[in-house]
Amino acid sequence: KDITVSFNSNAEIKIIGQKNEFIEILLILINNAKDALIETHPRNPNIHIEVMVIGDSVVLSMSDNGGGIKSDNLETIFEPYVSSKGLNGMGIGLFTAKSIIERMGGTIKAENANDGAKFTISLHQYFN
């Protein structure tokens, strides 16, 4: 789909938790970004992933340039059965991601940044 994916990290990190569940979170976020990019057709579609150690937390942010999230959806985006994809979405992906992150002792938030959506995950349990 000619989507550029870039990655940046300031440290090598090992996260405590269920590997497969964490992979599921990443896939949910990447697939949502990919769907937004395919729908909006921006010039030079991209997904940027950044991982940083900030204080005693690992912060992972994932952003795209797919037009962002409608402001009325930002309040409810992590609730079950809420989807911005109309009939094409079931509304459980971000709810699932949030549930897993919270079980891992972390948080997830969504916001609009630059020309797209940005999701930020903060985890407090990790090995550096």
mmCIF file of N, CA and C in Angstrom:
data_model
loop_
_atom_site.group_PDB
_atom_site.id
_atom_site.type_symbol
_atom_site.label_atom_id
_atom_site.label_comp_id
_atom_site.label_asym_id
_atom_site.label_seq_id
_atom_site.Cartn_x
_atom_site.Cartn_y
_atom_site.Cartn_z
ATOM 1 N N LYS A 1 0.822 -1.205 0.000
ATOM 2 C CA LYS A 1 0.000 0.000 0.000
ATOM 3 C C LYS A 1 0.856 1.255 0.000
ATOM 4 N N ASP A 2 2.181 1.106 -0.143
ATOM 5 C CA ASP A 2 3.117 2.236 -0.176
ATOM 6 C C ASP A 2 3.063 3.088 1.089
ATOM 7 N N ILE A 3 2.880 2.446 2.216
ATOM 8 C CA ILE A 3 2.890 3.137 3.517
ATOM 9 C C ILE A 3 4.281 2.986 4.112
ATOM 10 N N THR A 4 4.884 4.103 4.473
ATOM 11 C CA THR A 4 6.190 4.081 5.114
ATOM 12 C C THR A 4 6.007 3.898 6.606
ATOM 13 N N VAL A 5 6.735 2.953 7.193
ATOM 14 C CA VAL A 5 6.708 2.742 8.638
ATOM 15 C C VAL A 5 8.105 3.044 9.160
ATOM 16 N N SER A 6 8.182 3.946 10.145
ATOM 17 C CA SER A 6 9.476 4.281 10.738
ATOM 18 C C SER A 6 9.441 3.989 12.229
ATOM 19 N N PHE A 7 10.620 3.727 12.772
ATOM 20 C CA PHE A 7 10.739 3.351 14.176
ATOM 21 C C PHE A 7 11.931 4.078 14.778
ATOM 22 N N ASN A 8 11.752 4.563 16.000
ATOM 23 C CA ASN A 8 12.825 5.237 16.720
ATOM 24 C C ASN A 8 12.741 4.840 18.190
ATOM 25 N N SER A 9 13.903 4.603 18.811
ATOM 26 C CA SER A 9 13.937 4.253 20.231
ATOM 27 C C SER A 9 15.182 4.841 20.856
ATOM 28 N N ASN A 10 15.075 5.229 22.138
ATOM 29 C CA ASN A 10 16.240 5.777 22.836
ATOM 30 C C ASN A 10 16.892 4.756 23.768
ATOM 31 N N ALA A 11 16.382 3.512 23.773
ATOM 32 C CA ALA A 11 16.946 2.493 24.657
ATOM 33 C C ALA A 11 16.502 1.109 24.197
ATOM 34 N N GLU A 12 17.254 0.101 24.599
ATOM 35 C CA GLU A 12 16.831 -1.279 24.389
ATOM 36 C C GLU A 12 16.016 -1.674 25.610
ATOM 37 N N ILE A 13 14.809 -2.155 25.391
ATOM 38 C CA ILE A 13 13.857 -2.338 26.479
ATOM 39 C C ILE A 13 13.268 -3.738 26.448
ATOM 40 N N LYS A 14 13.065 -4.315 27.628
ATOM 41 C CA LYS A 14 12.322 -5.559 27.774
ATOM 42 C C LYS A 14 11.118 -5.247 28.648
ATOM 43 N N ILE A 15 9.942 -5.543 28.136
ATOM 44 C CA ILE A 15 8.700 -5.257 28.854
ATOM 45 C C ILE A 15 8.220 -6.521 29.543
ATOM 46 N N ILE A 16 7.749 -6.384 30.774
ATOM 47 C CA ILE A 16 7.176 -7.501 31.522
ATOM 48 C C ILE A 16 5.719 -7.635 31.120
ATOM 49 N N GLY A 17 5.309 -8.813 30.715
ATOM 50 C CA GLY A 17 3.914 -9.021 30.353
ATOM 51 C C GLY A 17 3.792 -10.167 29.368
ATOM 52 N N GLN A 18 2.607 -10.331 28.855
ATOM 53 C CA GLN A 18 2.320 -11.389 27.901
ATOM 54 C C GLN A 18 2.708 -10.939 26.499
ATOM 55 N N LYS A 19 3.699 -11.602 25.914
ATOM 56 C CA LYS A 19 4.223 -11.225 24.612
ATOM 57 C C LYS A 19 3.125 -11.188 23.544
ATOM 58 N N ASN A 20 2.329 -12.235 23.452
ATOM 59 C CA ASN A 20 1.302 -12.311 22.416
ATOM 60 C C ASN A 20 0.246 -11.228 22.575
ATOM 61 N N GLU A 21 -0.095 -10.894 23.812
ATOM 62 C CA GLU A 21 -1.067 -9.834 24.038
ATOM 63 C C GLU A 21 -0.499 -8.480 23.625
ATOM 64 N N PHE A 22 0.775 -8.245 23.910
ATOM 65 C CA PHE A 22 1.393 -6.983 23.520
ATOM 66 C C PHE A 22 1.478 -6.885 21.994
ATOM 67 N N ILE A 23 1.788 -7.994 21.344
ATOM 68 C CA ILE A 23 1.803 -8.023 19.876
ATOM 69 C C ILE A 23 0.413 -7.699 19.339
ATOM 70 N N GLU A 24 -0.627 -8.224 19.985
ATOM 71 C CA GLU A 24 -2.000 -7.938 19.568
ATOM 72 C C GLU A 24 -2.294 -6.440 19.630
ATOM 73 N N ILE A 25 -1.830 -5.777 20.685
ATOM 74 C CA ILE A 25 -2.023 -4.329 20.816
ATOM 75 C C ILE A 25 -1.370 -3.609 19.639
ATOM 76 N N LEU A 26 -0.122 -3.967 19.346
ATOM 77 C CA LEU A 26 0.594 -3.317 18.252
ATOM 78 C C LEU A 26 -0.121 -3.548 16.921
ATOM 79 N N LEU A 27 -0.607 -4.764 16.702
ATOM 80 C CA LEU A 27 -1.319 -5.062 15.458
ATOM 81 C C LEU A 27 -2.619 -4.270 15.350
ATOM 82 N N ILE A 28 -3.340 -4.124 16.444
ATOM 83 C CA ILE A 28 -4.575 -3.334 16.439
ATOM 84 C C ILE A 28 -4.262 -1.901 16.028
ATOM 85 N N LEU A 29 -3.247 -1.298 16.650
ATOM 86 C CA LEU A 29 -2.904 0.089 16.352
ATOM 87 C C LEU A 29 -2.388 0.251 14.924
ATOM 88 N N ILE A 30 -1.537 -0.663 14.478
ATOM 89 C CA ILE A 30 -1.011 -0.579 13.113
ATOM 90 C C ILE A 30 -2.123 -0.764 12.089
ATOM 91 N N ASN A 31 -3.008 -1.733 12.313
ATOM 92 C CA ASN A 31 -4.108 -1.957 11.372
ATOM 93 C C ASN A 31 -5.062 -0.772 11.323
ATOM 94 N N ASN A 32 -5.346 -0.158 12.470
ATOM 95 C CA ASN A 32 -6.202 1.028 12.469
ATOM 96 C C ASN A 32 -5.554 2.165 11.690
ATOM 97 N N ALA A 33 -4.252 2.364 11.894
ATOM 98 C CA ALA A 33 -3.540 3.413 11.166
ATOM 99 C C ALA A 33 -3.552 3.107 9.663
ATOM 100 N N LYS A 34 -3.283 1.862 9.310
ATOM 101 C CA LYS A 34 -3.296 1.457 7.899
ATOM 102 C C LYS A 34 -4.661 1.716 7.267
ATOM 103 N N ASP A 35 -5.737 1.351 7.969
ATOM 104 C CA ASP A 35 -7.090 1.574 7.448
ATOM 105 C C ASP A 35 -7.360 3.064 7.234
ATOM 106 N N ALA A 36 -6.922 3.903 8.183
ATOM 107 C CA ALA A 36 -7.123 5.348 8.040
ATOM 108 C C ALA A 36 -6.347 5.883 6.840
ATOM 109 N N LEU A 37 -5.130 5.400 6.651
ATOM 110 C CA LEU A 37 -4.312 5.862 5.533
ATOM 111 C C LEU A 37 -4.899 5.429 4.194
ATOM 112 N N ILE A 38 -5.416 4.215 4.135
ATOM 113 C CA ILE A 38 -6.040 3.730 2.900
ATOM 114 C C ILE A 38 -7.300 4.529 2.603
ATOM 115 N N GLU A 39 -8.056 4.860 3.631
ATOM 116 C CA GLU A 39 -9.309 5.603 3.445
ATOM 117 C C GLU A 39 -9.075 7.046 3.029
ATOM 118 N N THR A 40 -8.071 7.699 3.602
ATOM 119 C CA THR A 40 -7.884 9.138 3.366
ATOM 120 C C THR A 40 -6.899 9.473 2.242
ATOM 121 N N HIS A 41 -6.087 8.539 1.818
ATOM 122 C CA HIS A 41 -5.128 8.728 0.719
ATOM 123 C C HIS A 41 -4.236 9.963 0.884
ATOM 124 N N PRO A 42 -3.542 10.108 2.022
ATOM 125 C CA PRO A 42 -2.669 11.284 2.153
ATOM 126 C C PRO A 42 -1.441 11.145 1.247
ATOM 127 N N ARG A 43 -0.850 12.268 0.955
ATOM 128 C CA ARG A 43 0.421 12.240 0.223
ATOM 129 C C ARG A 43 1.474 11.670 1.175
ATOM 130 N N ASN A 44 2.288 10.749 0.729
ATOM 131 C CA ASN A 44 3.326 10.108 1.540
ATOM 132 C C ASN A 44 2.764 9.501 2.830
ATOM 133 N N PRO A 45 1.868 8.518 2.739
ATOM 134 C CA PRO A 45 1.290 7.907 3.949
ATOM 135 C C PRO A 45 2.366 7.289 4.832
ATOM 136 N N ASN A 46 2.264 7.559 6.139
ATOM 137 C CA ASN A 46 3.288 7.020 7.034
ATOM 138 C C ASN A 46 2.736 6.714 8.408
ATOM 139 N N ILE A 47 3.408 5.769 9.038
ATOM 140 C CA ILE A 47 3.166 5.399 10.429
ATOM 141 C C ILE A 47 4.507 5.530 11.134
ATOM 142 N N HIS A 48 4.516 6.253 12.233
ATOM 143 C CA HIS A 48 5.765 6.423 12.983
ATOM 144 C C HIS A 48 5.581 5.836 14.382
ATOM 145 N N ILE A 49 6.509 4.980 14.786
ATOM 146 C CA ILE A 49 6.494 4.351 16.103
ATOM 147 C C ILE A 49 7.733 4.813 16.850
ATOM 148 N N GLU A 50 7.528 5.268 18.072
ATOM 149 C CA GLU A 50 8.648 5.727 18.891
ATOM 150 C C GLU A 50 8.537 5.109 20.277
ATOM 151 N N VAL A 51 9.650 4.599 20.784
ATOM 152 C CA VAL A 51 9.700 4.001 22.118
ATOM 153 C C VAL A 51 10.766 4.742 22.912
ATOM 154 N N MET A 52 10.374 5.211 24.102
ATOM 155 C CA MET A 52 11.299 5.972 24.945
ATOM 156 C C MET A 52 11.173 5.529 26.391
ATOM 157 N N VAL A 53 12.254 5.631 27.117
ATOM 158 C CA VAL A 53 12.207 5.485 28.564
ATOM 159 C C VAL A 53 12.108 6.898 29.122
ATOM 160 N N ILE A 54 11.058 7.131 29.881
ATOM 161 C CA ILE A 54 10.855 8.432 30.521
ATOM 162 C C ILE A 54 10.640 8.160 32.001
ATOM 163 N N GLY A 55 11.595 8.562 32.822
ATOM 164 C CA GLY A 55 11.522 8.276 34.250
ATOM 165 C C GLY A 55 11.509 6.782 34.478
ATOM 166 N N ASP A 56 10.475 6.300 35.165
ATOM 167 C CA ASP A 56 10.368 4.870 35.439
ATOM 168 C C ASP A 56 9.363 4.177 34.517
ATOM 169 N N SER A 57 9.075 4.785 33.375
ATOM 170 C CA SER A 57 8.099 4.225 32.439
ATOM 171 C C SER A 57 8.681 4.064 31.044
ATOM 172 N N VAL A 58 8.110 3.115 30.324
ATOM 173 C CA VAL A 58 8.354 2.982 28.900
ATOM 174 C C VAL A 58 7.154 3.614 28.204
ATOM 175 N N VAL A 59 7.429 4.512 27.271
ATOM 176 C CA VAL A 59 6.362 5.187 26.539
ATOM 177 C C VAL A 59 6.499 4.836 25.065
ATOM 178 N N LEU A 60 5.455 4.241 24.513
ATOM 179 C CA LEU A 60 5.398 3.902 23.104
ATOM 180 C C LEU A 60 4.355 4.798 22.461
ATOM 181 N N SER A 61 4.748 5.520 21.440
ATOM 182 C CA SER A 61 3.766 6.316 20.707
ATOM 183 C C SER A 61 3.737 5.872 19.260
ATOM 184 N N MET A 62 2.537 5.846 18.708
ATOM 185 C CA MET A 62 2.347 5.478 17.317
ATOM 186 C C MET A 62 1.475 6.546 16.678
ATOM 187 N N SER A 63 1.979 7.152 15.627
ATOM 188 C CA SER A 63 1.225 8.211 14.959
ATOM 189 C C SER A 63 1.184 7.949 13.458
ATOM 190 N N ASP A 64 0.183 8.544 12.818
ATOM 191 C CA ASP A 64 0.033 8.418 11.375
ATOM 192 C C ASP A 64 -0.369 9.775 10.805
ATOM 193 N N ASN A 65 -0.466 9.860 9.515
ATOM 194 C CA ASN A 65 -0.931 11.091 8.873
ATOM 195 C C ASN A 65 -2.221 10.823 8.096
ATOM 196 N N GLY A 66 -3.103 10.041 8.718
ATOM 197 C CA GLY A 66 -4.358 9.631 8.093
ATOM 198 C C GLY A 66 -5.557 10.504 8.401
ATOM 199 N N GLY A 67 -5.343 11.738 8.808
ATOM 200 C CA GLY A 67 -6.464 12.654 8.998
ATOM 201 C C GLY A 67 -6.969 12.777 10.423
ATOM 202 N N GLY A 68 -6.591 11.885 11.302
ATOM 203 C CA GLY A 68 -6.979 11.996 12.702
ATOM 204 C C GLY A 68 -8.322 11.369 13.020
ATOM 205 N N ILE A 69 -8.724 11.548 14.269
ATOM 206 C CA ILE A 69 -9.956 10.976 14.810
ATOM 207 C C ILE A 69 -10.954 12.105 14.989
ATOM 208 N N LYS A 70 -12.194 11.887 14.567
ATOM 209 C CA LYS A 70 -13.221 12.916 14.756
ATOM 210 C C LYS A 70 -13.302 13.271 16.227
ATOM 211 N N SER A 71 -13.390 14.555 16.519
ATOM 212 C CA SER A 71 -13.339 15.012 17.911
ATOM 213 C C SER A 71 -14.431 14.396 18.770
ATOM 214 N N ASP A 72 -15.618 14.144 18.218
ATOM 215 C CA ASP A 72 -16.681 13.535 19.022
ATOM 216 C C ASP A 72 -16.392 12.066 19.310
ATOM 217 N N ASN A 73 -15.517 11.431 18.542
ATOM 218 C CA ASN A 73 -15.139 10.037 18.802
ATOM 219 C C ASN A 73 -13.999 9.907 19.807
ATOM 220 N N LEU A 74 -13.217 10.969 20.002
ATOM 221 C CA LEU A 74 -12.075 10.892 20.918
ATOM 222 C C LEU A 74 -12.496 10.533 22.341
ATOM 223 N N GLU A 75 -13.660 10.979 22.758
ATOM 224 C CA GLU A 75 -14.140 10.717 24.120
ATOM 225 C C GLU A 75 -14.527 9.261 24.340
ATOM 226 N N THR A 76 -14.932 8.581 23.270
ATOM 227 C CA THR A 76 -15.499 7.229 23.428
ATOM 228 C C THR A 76 -14.704 6.143 22.704
ATOM 229 N N ILE A 77 -13.581 6.485 22.140
ATOM 230 C CA ILE A 77 -12.868 5.571 21.246
ATOM 231 C C ILE A 77 -12.439 4.250 21.899
ATOM 232 N N PHE A 78 -12.260 4.245 23.216
ATOM 233 C CA PHE A 78 -11.832 3.019 23.901
ATOM 234 C C PHE A 78 -13.004 2.241 24.515
ATOM 235 N N GLU A 79 -14.230 2.683 24.276
ATOM 236 C CA GLU A 79 -15.392 1.970 24.793
ATOM 237 C C GLU A 79 -15.741 0.817 23.849
ATOM 238 N N PRO A 80 -16.353 -0.256 24.395
ATOM 239 C CA PRO A 80 -16.706 -1.394 23.530
ATOM 240 C C PRO A 80 -17.802 -1.019 22.539
ATOM 241 N N TYR A 81 -17.692 -1.577 21.339
ATOM 242 C CA TYR A 81 -18.668 -1.436 20.267
ATOM 243 C C TYR A 81 -18.783 -0.015 19.736
ATOM 244 N N VAL A 82 -17.765 0.809 19.951
ATOM 245 C CA VAL A 82 -17.695 2.139 19.361
ATOM 246 C C VAL A 82 -16.697 2.062 18.222
ATOM 247 N N SER A 83 -17.138 2.410 17.025
ATOM 248 C CA SER A 83 -16.262 2.338 15.861
ATOM 249 C C SER A 83 -16.464 3.561 14.983
ATOM 250 N N SER A 84 -15.379 4.059 14.445
ATOM 251 C CA SER A 84 -15.465 5.156 13.483
ATOM 252 C C SER A 84 -15.497 4.611 12.059
ATOM 253 N N LYS A 85 -15.518 3.288 11.916
ATOM 254 C CA LYS A 85 -15.475 2.659 10.594
ATOM 255 C C LYS A 85 -16.862 2.296 10.068
ATOM 256 N N GLY A 86 -17.910 2.789 10.693
ATOM 257 C CA GLY A 86 -19.262 2.478 10.234
ATOM 258 C C GLY A 86 -19.534 0.995 10.316
ATOM 259 N N LEU A 87 -20.121 0.457 9.274
ATOM 260 C CA LEU A 87 -20.467 -0.968 9.252
ATOM 261 C C LEU A 87 -19.245 -1.865 9.110
ATOM 262 N N ASN A 88 -18.095 -1.283 8.770
ATOM 263 C CA ASN A 88 -16.876 -2.074 8.596
ATOM 264 C C ASN A 88 -16.135 -2.323 9.900
ATOM 265 N N GLY A 89 -16.556 -1.705 10.992
ATOM 266 C CA GLY A 89 -15.857 -1.867 12.262
ATOM 267 C C GLY A 89 -16.738 -2.495 13.316
ATOM 268 N N MET A 90 -16.131 -3.301 14.176
ATOM 269 C CA MET A 90 -16.875 -3.935 15.260
ATOM 270 C C MET A 90 -16.742 -3.145 16.555
ATOM 271 N N GLY A 91 -15.725 -2.308 16.680
ATOM 272 C CA GLY A 91 -15.574 -1.478 17.869
ATOM 273 C C GLY A 91 -15.002 -2.208 19.068
ATOM 274 N N ILE A 92 -14.240 -3.263 18.840
ATOM 275 C CA ILE A 92 -13.648 -3.960 19.987
ATOM 276 C C ILE A 92 -12.124 -3.895 20.013
ATOM 277 N N GLY A 93 -11.503 -3.447 18.925
ATOM 278 C CA GLY A 93 -10.047 -3.426 18.850
ATOM 279 C C GLY A 93 -9.408 -2.533 19.902
ATOM 280 N N LEU A 94 -9.793 -1.271 19.939
ATOM 281 C CA LEU A 94 -9.192 -0.347 20.899
ATOM 282 C C LEU A 94 -9.638 -0.647 22.325
ATOM 283 N N PHE A 95 -10.854 -1.151 22.485
ATOM 284 C CA PHE A 95 -11.311 -1.581 23.805
ATOM 285 C C PHE A 95 -10.423 -2.724 24.303
ATOM 286 N N THR A 96 -10.132 -3.672 23.421
ATOM 287 C CA THR A 96 -9.252 -4.792 23.762
ATOM 288 C C THR A 96 -7.853 -4.297 24.096
ATOM 289 N N ALA A 97 -7.319 -3.402 23.279
ATOM 290 C CA ALA A 97 -5.978 -2.852 23.526
ATOM 291 C C ALA A 97 -5.914 -2.179 24.891
ATOM 292 N N LYS A 98 -6.906 -1.376 25.215
ATOM 293 C CA LYS A 98 -6.932 -0.678 26.505
ATOM 294 C C LYS A 98 -7.011 -1.672 27.660
ATOM 295 N N SER A 99 -7.827 -2.693 27.511
ATOM 296 C CA SER A 99 -7.962 -3.703 28.564
ATOM 297 C C SER A 99 -6.634 -4.409 28.827
ATOM 298 N N ILE A 100 -5.924 -4.773 27.763
ATOM 299 C CA ILE A 100 -4.639 -5.450 27.915
ATOM 300 C C ILE A 100 -3.618 -4.525 28.566
ATOM 301 N N ILE A 101 -3.541 -3.296 28.086
ATOM 302 C CA ILE A 101 -2.584 -2.328 28.644
ATOM 303 C C ILE A 101 -2.841 -2.111 30.125
ATOM 304 N N GLU A 102 -4.093 -1.970 30.510
ATOM 305 C CA GLU A 102 -4.415 -1.761 31.929
ATOM 306 C C GLU A 102 -4.068 -2.983 32.771
ATOM 307 N N ARG A 103 -4.248 -4.198 32.230
ATOM 308 C CA ARG A 103 -3.840 -5.414 32.951
ATOM 309 C C ARG A 103 -2.330 -5.459 33.139
ATOM 310 N N MET A 104 -1.596 -4.824 32.224
ATOM 311 C CA MET A 104 -0.145 -4.765 32.319
ATOM 312 C C MET A 104 0.310 -3.612 33.224
ATOM 313 N N GLY A 105 -0.638 -2.897 33.818
ATOM 314 C CA GLY A 105 -0.297 -1.795 34.707
ATOM 315 C C GLY A 105 0.000 -0.499 33.983
ATOM 316 N N GLY A 106 -0.495 -0.351 32.774
ATOM 317 C CA GLY A 106 -0.206 0.841 31.989
ATOM 318 C C GLY A 106 -1.440 1.618 31.605
ATOM 319 N N THR A 107 -1.218 2.618 30.762
ATOM 320 C CA THR A 107 -2.301 3.457 30.265
ATOM 321 C C THR A 107 -2.136 3.636 28.758
ATOM 322 N N ILE A 108 -3.246 3.980 28.099
ATOM 323 C CA ILE A 108 -3.227 4.306 26.676
ATOM 324 C C ILE A 108 -4.120 5.516 26.471
ATOM 325 N N LYS A 109 -3.676 6.425 25.612
ATOM 326 C CA LYS A 109 -4.504 7.585 25.286
ATOM 327 C C LYS A 109 -4.433 7.844 23.792
ATOM 328 N N ALA A 110 -5.448 8.521 23.296
ATOM 329 C CA ALA A 110 -5.511 8.873 21.882
ATOM 330 C C ALA A 110 -5.686 10.376 21.761
ATOM 331 N N GLU A 111 -5.075 10.936 20.728
ATOM 332 C CA GLU A 111 -5.218 12.359 20.449
ATOM 333 C C GLU A 111 -4.948 12.590 18.970
ATOM 334 N N ASN A 112 -5.310 13.753 18.501
ATOM 335 C CA ASN A 112 -4.959 14.150 17.152
ATOM 336 C C ASN A 112 -3.678 14.960 17.226
ATOM 337 N N ALA A 113 -2.743 14.643 16.349
ATOM 338 C CA ALA A 113 -1.461 15.341 16.315
ATOM 339 C C ALA A 113 -1.032 15.488 14.862
ATOM 340 N N ASN A 114 -0.574 16.666 14.525
ATOM 341 C CA ASN A 114 -0.148 16.962 13.155
ATOM 342 C C ASN A 114 -1.291 16.639 12.201
ATOM 343 N N ASP A 115 -1.105 15.745 11.277
ATOM 344 C CA ASP A 115 -2.135 15.426 10.280
ATOM 345 C C ASP A 115 -2.794 14.080 10.517
ATOM 346 N N GLY A 116 -2.767 13.580 11.764
ATOM 347 C CA GLY A 116 -3.334 12.263 11.982
ATOM 348 C C GLY A 116 -3.603 11.963 13.435
ATOM 349 N N ALA A 117 -3.721 10.677 13.716
ATOM 350 C CA ALA A 117 -3.987 10.200 15.070
ATOM 351 C C ALA A 117 -2.674 9.820 15.736
ATOM 352 N N LYS A 118 -2.650 9.962 17.053
ATOM 353 C CA LYS A 118 -1.482 9.542 17.833
ATOM 354 C C LYS A 118 -1.986 8.783 19.051
ATOM 355 N N PHE A 119 -1.464 7.579 19.231
ATOM 356 C CA PHE A 119 -1.768 6.758 20.394
ATOM 357 C C PHE A 119 -0.507 6.667 21.233
ATOM 358 N N THR A 120 -0.662 6.866 22.539
ATOM 359 C CA THR A 120 0.476 6.812 23.450
ATOM 360 C C THR A 120 0.195 5.791 24.533
ATOM 361 N N ILE A 121 1.111 4.832 24.658
ATOM 362 C CA ILE A 121 1.018 3.793 25.684
ATOM 363 C C ILE A 121 2.130 4.038 26.688
ATOM 364 N N SER A 122 1.779 4.053 27.972
ATOM 365 C CA SER A 122 2.774 4.172 29.041
ATOM 366 C C SER A 122 2.719 2.907 29.879
ATOM 367 N N LEU A 123 3.871 2.268 30.031
ATOM 368 C CA LEU A 123 3.979 1.053 30.845
ATOM 369 C C LEU A 123 4.958 1.305 31.969
ATOM 370 N N HIS A 124 4.596 0.862 33.148
ATOM 371 C CA HIS A 124 5.417 1.131 34.325
ATOM 372 C C HIS A 124 6.245 -0.067 34.778
ATOM 373 N N GLN A 125 6.022 -1.228 34.178
ATOM 374 C CA GLN A 125 6.769 -2.434 34.544
ATOM 375 C C GLN A 125 7.609 -2.868 33.357
ATOM 376 N N TYR A 126 8.906 -2.733 33.489
ATOM 377 C CA TYR A 126 9.787 -3.159 32.422
ATOM 378 C C TYR A 126 11.178 -3.393 32.969
ATOM 379 N N PHE A 127 11.986 -4.077 32.181
ATOM 380 C CA PHE A 127 13.415 -4.239 32.493
ATOM 381 C C PHE A 127 14.183 -3.435 31.465
ATOM 382 N N ASN A 128 15.143 -2.659 31.895
ATOM 383 C CA ASN A 128 15.975 -1.898 30.967
ATOM 384 C C ASN A 128 17.310 -2.597 30.818
#
